[in-house]
Amino acid sequence: ATRVKVFGAVSYEAESVMLCVLKAMLKAMIEAVRQCTFTTSAYQQVQADCQLLRQMMPYFLQDPSVPESMLDEVLVSAGERCAQPEGMESSDVLALIYQAQAKLNLKTSTGAVGEDW
């Protein structure tokens, strides 16, 4: 895994602050995952949570590559801490994300809930 510098220079721009907050949050999530043992369903929940965060990042960041690599690290760590890491099918994950999006009432650029995802 590539080492990510979590705490660095932050400019007074919204995206810079958002990136810093996301990196700190994801670093904490990585460390929390490394201290847990997961059941298959808990691993699948982490998988869904990471995918939802991955889908949300383009709304806040122009270049979400650093947080995305950290999400990959969360999934790898959770998989290593799970006795039977059986991931969900991507269609099942997307169905969960559409449900979460609808609950959050997120609108896409076209105005439809979940259409761009």
Coordinates of N, CA and C in Angstrom, one line a residue:
A1 N 0.8 -1.2 0.0 CA 0.0 0.0 0.0 C 0.9 1.2 0.0
T2 N 0.4 2.3 -0.7 CA 1.2 3.5 -0.8 C 0.9 4.3 0.5
R3 N 2.0 4.8 1.1 CA 1.9 5.6 2.3 C 1.3 7.0 2.0
V4 N 0.3 7.3 2.6 CA -0.4 8.6 2.4 C -0.1 9.6 3.6
K5 N 0.4 10.8 3.2 CA 0.6 11.8 4.2 C -0.7 12.4 4.6
V6 N -1.1 12.1 5.8 CA -2.5 12.5 6.3 C -2.5 13.9 6.7
F7 N -1.5 14.3 7.5 CA -1.5 15.7 8.0 C -0.4 16.5 7.3
G8 N -0.8 17.4 6.4 CA 0.1 18.2 5.7 C -0.4 19.6 5.6
A9 N 0.1 20.3 4.7 CA -0.3 21.7 4.5 C -1.8 21.7 4.0
V10 N -2.5 22.7 4.5 CA -3.9 22.8 4.1 C -4.1 24.3 3.8
S11 N -4.6 24.5 2.6 CA -4.9 25.9 2.2 C -6.3 26.3 2.6
Y12 N -6.7 27.5 2.4 CA -8.0 28.1 2.8 C -9.0 27.9 1.8
E13 N -8.9 26.8 1.0 CA -9.9 26.5 0.0 C -10.8 25.3 0.5
A14 N -12.0 25.3 0.1 CA -13.0 24.3 0.6 C -12.5 22.9 0.3
E15 N -12.0 22.7 -0.9 CA -11.6 21.3 -1.3 C -10.4 20.9 -0.6
S16 N -9.4 21.8 -0.3 CA -8.3 21.4 0.5 C -8.7 21.0 1.9
V17 N -9.6 21.7 2.5 CA -10.1 21.4 3.9 C -10.8 20.1 3.8
M18 N -11.7 19.8 2.8 CA -12.4 18.6 2.7 C -11.5 17.4 2.5
L19 N -10.4 17.6 1.7 CA -9.5 16.5 1.5 C -8.8 16.2 2.8
C20 N -8.4 17.2 3.6 CA -7.7 17.0 4.9 C -8.6 16.2 5.9
V21 N -9.9 16.6 5.9 CA -10.9 16.0 6.8 C -11.1 14.5 6.4
L22 N -11.2 14.3 5.1 CA -11.5 12.9 4.6 C -10.3 12.1 4.9
K23 N -9.1 12.6 4.7 CA -7.9 11.8 4.9 C -7.8 11.4 6.4
A24 N -8.1 12.4 7.3 CA -8.0 12.1 8.7 C -9.1 11.1 9.1
M25 N -10.3 11.2 8.6 CA -11.4 10.3 8.9 C -11.0 8.9 8.3
L26 N -10.5 8.8 7.1 CA -10.2 7.5 6.6 C -9.0 6.8 7.3
K27 N -8.0 7.6 7.7 CA -6.9 7.1 8.5 C -7.4 6.5 9.8
A28 N -8.4 7.2 10.5 CA -9.0 6.6 11.7 C -9.8 5.4 11.4
M29 N -10.5 5.3 10.3 CA -11.2 4.2 9.9 C -10.3 3.0 9.6
I30 N -9.2 3.2 8.9 CA -8.2 2.2 8.7 C -7.7 1.6 10.0
E31 N -7.3 2.5 10.9 CA -6.8 2.0 12.2 C -7.9 1.3 13.0
A32 N -9.1 1.7 13.0 CA -10.2 1.0 13.7 C -10.5 -0.3 13.1
V33 N -10.4 -0.5 11.8 CA -10.6 -1.7 11.1 C -9.5 -2.7 11.5
R34 N -8.3 -2.2 11.6 CA -7.2 -3.1 12.0 C -7.3 -3.7 13.4
Q35 N -8.2 -3.1 14.2 CA -8.3 -3.5 15.6 C -9.5 -4.4 15.8
C36 N -10.3 -4.7 14.7 CA -11.5 -5.5 14.8 C -11.4 -6.8 14.1
T37 N -12.3 -7.7 14.5 CA -12.5 -8.9 13.7 C -13.9 -8.9 13.1
F38 N -14.0 -9.2 11.9 CA -15.3 -9.1 11.1 C -15.9 -10.4 10.8
T39 N -17.2 -10.4 10.9 CA -18.0 -11.5 10.4 C -18.2 -11.2 8.9
T40 N -18.7 -12.2 8.1 CA -18.9 -11.9 6.7 C -19.9 -10.8 6.5
S41 N -21.0 -10.7 7.3 CA -21.9 -9.6 7.1 C -21.3 -8.3 7.4
A42 N -20.4 -8.2 8.5 CA -19.8 -7.0 8.8 C -18.8 -6.5 7.7
Y43 N -18.1 -7.5 7.1 CA -17.2 -7.2 6.0 C -18.0 -6.6 4.8
Q44 N -19.2 -7.2 4.6 CA -20.0 -6.7 3.5 C -20.5 -5.3 3.8
Q45 N -20.8 -5.0 5.1 CA -21.2 -3.7 5.4 C -20.1 -2.7 5.2
V46 N -18.9 -3.1 5.5 CA -17.7 -2.2 5.2 C -17.6 -2.0 3.7
Q47 N -17.8 -3.1 3.0 CA -17.7 -3.0 1.5 C -18.8 -1.9 1.0
A48 N -20.0 -2.0 1.5 CA -21.0 -1.1 1.1 C -20.7 0.4 1.5
D49 N -20.2 0.5 2.7 CA -19.9 1.8 3.3 C -18.8 2.5 2.4
C50 N -17.8 1.7 2.1 CA -16.7 2.2 1.3 C -17.1 2.6 -0.1
Q51 N -18.0 1.8 -0.7 CA -18.5 2.1 -2.0 C -19.4 3.4 -2.0
L52 N -20.2 3.6 -1.0 CA -21.0 4.8 -0.9 C -20.1 6.0 -0.7
L53 N -19.0 5.9 0.1 CA -18.1 7.0 0.2 C -17.4 7.3 -1.1
R54 N -17.0 6.2 -1.8 CA -16.4 6.3 -3.1 C -17.3 7.1 -4.1
Q55 N -18.6 6.8 -4.1 CA -19.5 7.4 -5.0 C -19.8 8.9 -4.6
M56 N -19.6 9.2 -3.3 CA -19.9 10.6 -2.9 C -18.7 11.5 -3.1
M57 N -17.5 11.0 -3.2 CA -16.3 11.9 -3.3 C -16.3 12.8 -4.5
P58 N -16.7 12.4 -5.7 CA -16.6 13.3 -6.8 C -17.5 14.6 -6.6
Y59 N -18.4 14.5 -5.7 CA -19.3 15.7 -5.3 C -18.5 16.7 -4.5
F60 N -17.4 16.3 -3.9 CA -16.6 17.2 -3.0 C -15.2 17.4 -3.5
L61 N -14.6 16.5 -4.3 CA -13.2 16.6 -4.7 C -13.1 16.5 -6.2
Q62 N -12.2 17.3 -6.7 CA -11.9 17.1 -8.2 C -11.0 15.9 -8.4
D63 N -10.1 15.6 -7.5 CA -9.3 14.5 -7.7 C -9.4 13.6 -6.4
P64 N -10.3 12.6 -6.4 CA -10.5 11.7 -5.3 C -9.5 10.6 -5.2
S65 N -8.4 10.6 -5.9 CA -7.5 9.4 -6.0 C -6.9 9.0 -4.6
V66 N -6.5 10.0 -3.8 CA -5.9 9.7 -2.5 C -6.9 9.1 -1.6
P67 N -8.1 9.7 -1.4 CA -9.0 9.0 -0.5 C -9.5 7.7 -1.1
E68 N -9.5 7.5 -2.4 CA -9.9 6.2 -2.9 C -8.9 5.1 -2.6
S69 N -7.6 5.5 -2.6 CA -6.6 4.5 -2.3 C -6.7 4.1 -0.8
M70 N -7.1 5.1 0.0 CA -7.3 4.8 1.4 C -8.5 3.9 1.6
L71 N -9.6 4.1 0.9 CA -10.7 3.2 0.9 C -10.3 1.8 0.5
D72 N -9.5 1.7 -0.5 CA -9.0 0.4 -0.8 C -8.3 -0.3 0.3
E73 N -7.5 0.5 1.1 CA -6.8 0.0 2.2 C -7.7 -0.5 3.3
V74 N -8.8 0.3 3.5 CA -9.9 -0.1 4.5 C -10.4 -1.5 4.1
L75 N -10.7 -1.7 2.8 CA -11.3 -3.0 2.4 C -10.3 -4.1 2.5
V76 N -9.1 -3.9 2.2 CA -8.0 -4.9 2.3 C -7.9 -5.3 3.8
S77 N -7.8 -4.3 4.6 CA -7.6 -4.6 6.1 C -8.8 -5.3 6.6
A78 N -10.0 -4.9 6.2 CA -11.2 -5.6 6.7 C -11.2 -7.1 6.2
G79 N -10.8 -7.3 5.0 CA -10.8 -8.6 4.4 C -9.8 -9.5 5.2
E80 N -8.6 -8.9 5.6 CA -7.6 -9.7 6.3 C -8.1 -10.0 7.7
R81 N -9.0 -9.2 8.3 CA -9.5 -9.4 9.6 C -10.9 -10.2 9.6
C82 N -11.2 -10.8 8.5 CA -12.5 -11.5 8.4 C -12.2 -13.0 8.1
A83 N -12.8 -13.9 8.9 CA -12.6 -15.3 8.7 C -13.0 -15.8 7.3
Q84 N -14.2 -15.3 6.8 CA -14.7 -15.6 5.5 C -15.1 -14.4 4.7
P85 N -14.1 -13.7 4.1 CA -14.5 -12.4 3.5 C -15.1 -12.6 2.1
E86 N -16.4 -12.9 2.1 CA -17.2 -13.1 0.9 C -17.8 -11.7 0.5
G87 N -17.3 -11.1 -0.5 CA -17.8 -9.8 -0.9 C -19.2 -9.9 -1.6
M88 N -19.9 -8.9 -1.6 CA -21.2 -8.8 -2.2 C -21.0 -8.6 -3.7
E89 N -22.0 -9.0 -4.5 CA -21.9 -8.7 -5.9 C -22.1 -7.2 -6.1
S90 N -21.5 -6.7 -7.2 CA -21.5 -5.2 -7.4 C -23.0 -4.7 -7.5
S91 N -23.8 -5.5 -8.1 CA -25.2 -5.1 -8.3 C -25.9 -5.0 -7.0
D92 N -25.6 -5.9 -6.0 CA -26.2 -5.8 -4.7 C -25.7 -4.5 -3.9
V93 N -24.4 -4.3 -4.1 CA -23.8 -3.1 -3.5 C -24.5 -1.8 -4.0
L94 N -24.6 -1.8 -5.4 CA -25.3 -0.6 -6.0 C -26.7 -0.4 -5.5
A95 N -27.4 -1.5 -5.4 CA -28.8 -1.5 -4.9 C -28.8 -0.8 -3.5
L96 N -27.9 -1.2 -2.6 CA -27.8 -0.6 -1.3 C -27.5 0.9 -1.4
I97 N -26.6 1.2 -2.3 CA -26.2 2.6 -2.4 C -27.4 3.4 -2.9
Y98 N -28.2 2.9 -3.9 CA -29.3 3.6 -4.4 C -30.3 3.9 -3.2
Q99 N -30.5 2.9 -2.4 CA -31.4 3.0 -1.2 C -30.9 4.1 -0.3
A100 N -29.6 4.1 0.0 CA -29.0 5.1 0.9 C -29.1 6.5 0.3
Q101 N -28.9 6.6 -1.0 CA -29.0 7.9 -1.7 C -30.4 8.4 -1.6
A102 N -31.4 7.5 -1.8 CA -32.8 7.9 -1.7 C -33.1 8.4 -0.3
K103 N -32.6 7.8 0.7 CA -32.8 8.2 2.1 C -32.2 9.5 2.4
L104 N -31.0 9.8 1.8 CA -30.3 11.1 1.9 C -30.9 12.1 1.0
N105 N -31.8 11.7 0.1 CA -32.5 12.6 -0.8 C -31.5 13.3 -1.7
L106 N -30.4 12.6 -2.2 CA -29.4 13.3 -3.0 C -29.9 13.4 -4.4
K107 N -29.7 14.6 -4.9 CA -30.1 14.9 -6.3 C -28.8 14.9 -7.2
T108 N -28.9 14.4 -8.4 CA -27.8 14.4 -9.3 C -27.9 15.7 -10.1
S109 N -26.9 15.8 -11.0 CA -27.0 17.0 -11.9 C -28.2 17.1 -12.8
T110 N -28.8 16.0 -13.0 CA -30.0 15.9 -13.9 C -31.3 16.1 -13.0
G111 N -31.1 16.0 -11.7 CA -32.2 16.2 -10.8 C -32.8 14.9 -10.3
A112 N -32.4 13.7 -10.9 CA -33.0 12.4 -10.5 C -32.1 11.8 -9.4
V113 N -32.8 11.2 -8.5 CA -32.0 10.6 -7.4 C -31.3 9.3 -8.0
G114 N -30.0 9.3 -7.8 CA -29.2 8.1 -8.1 C -28.9 7.9 -9.6
E115 N -29.3 8.8 -10.5 CA -29.2 8.5 -11.9 C -27.8 8.5 -12.4
D116 N -26.9 9.4 -11.8 CA -25.5 9.4 -12.3 C -24.7 8.3 -11.6
W117 N -25.2 7.6 -10.6 CA -24.4 6.6 -9.9 C -24.7 5.3 -10.5

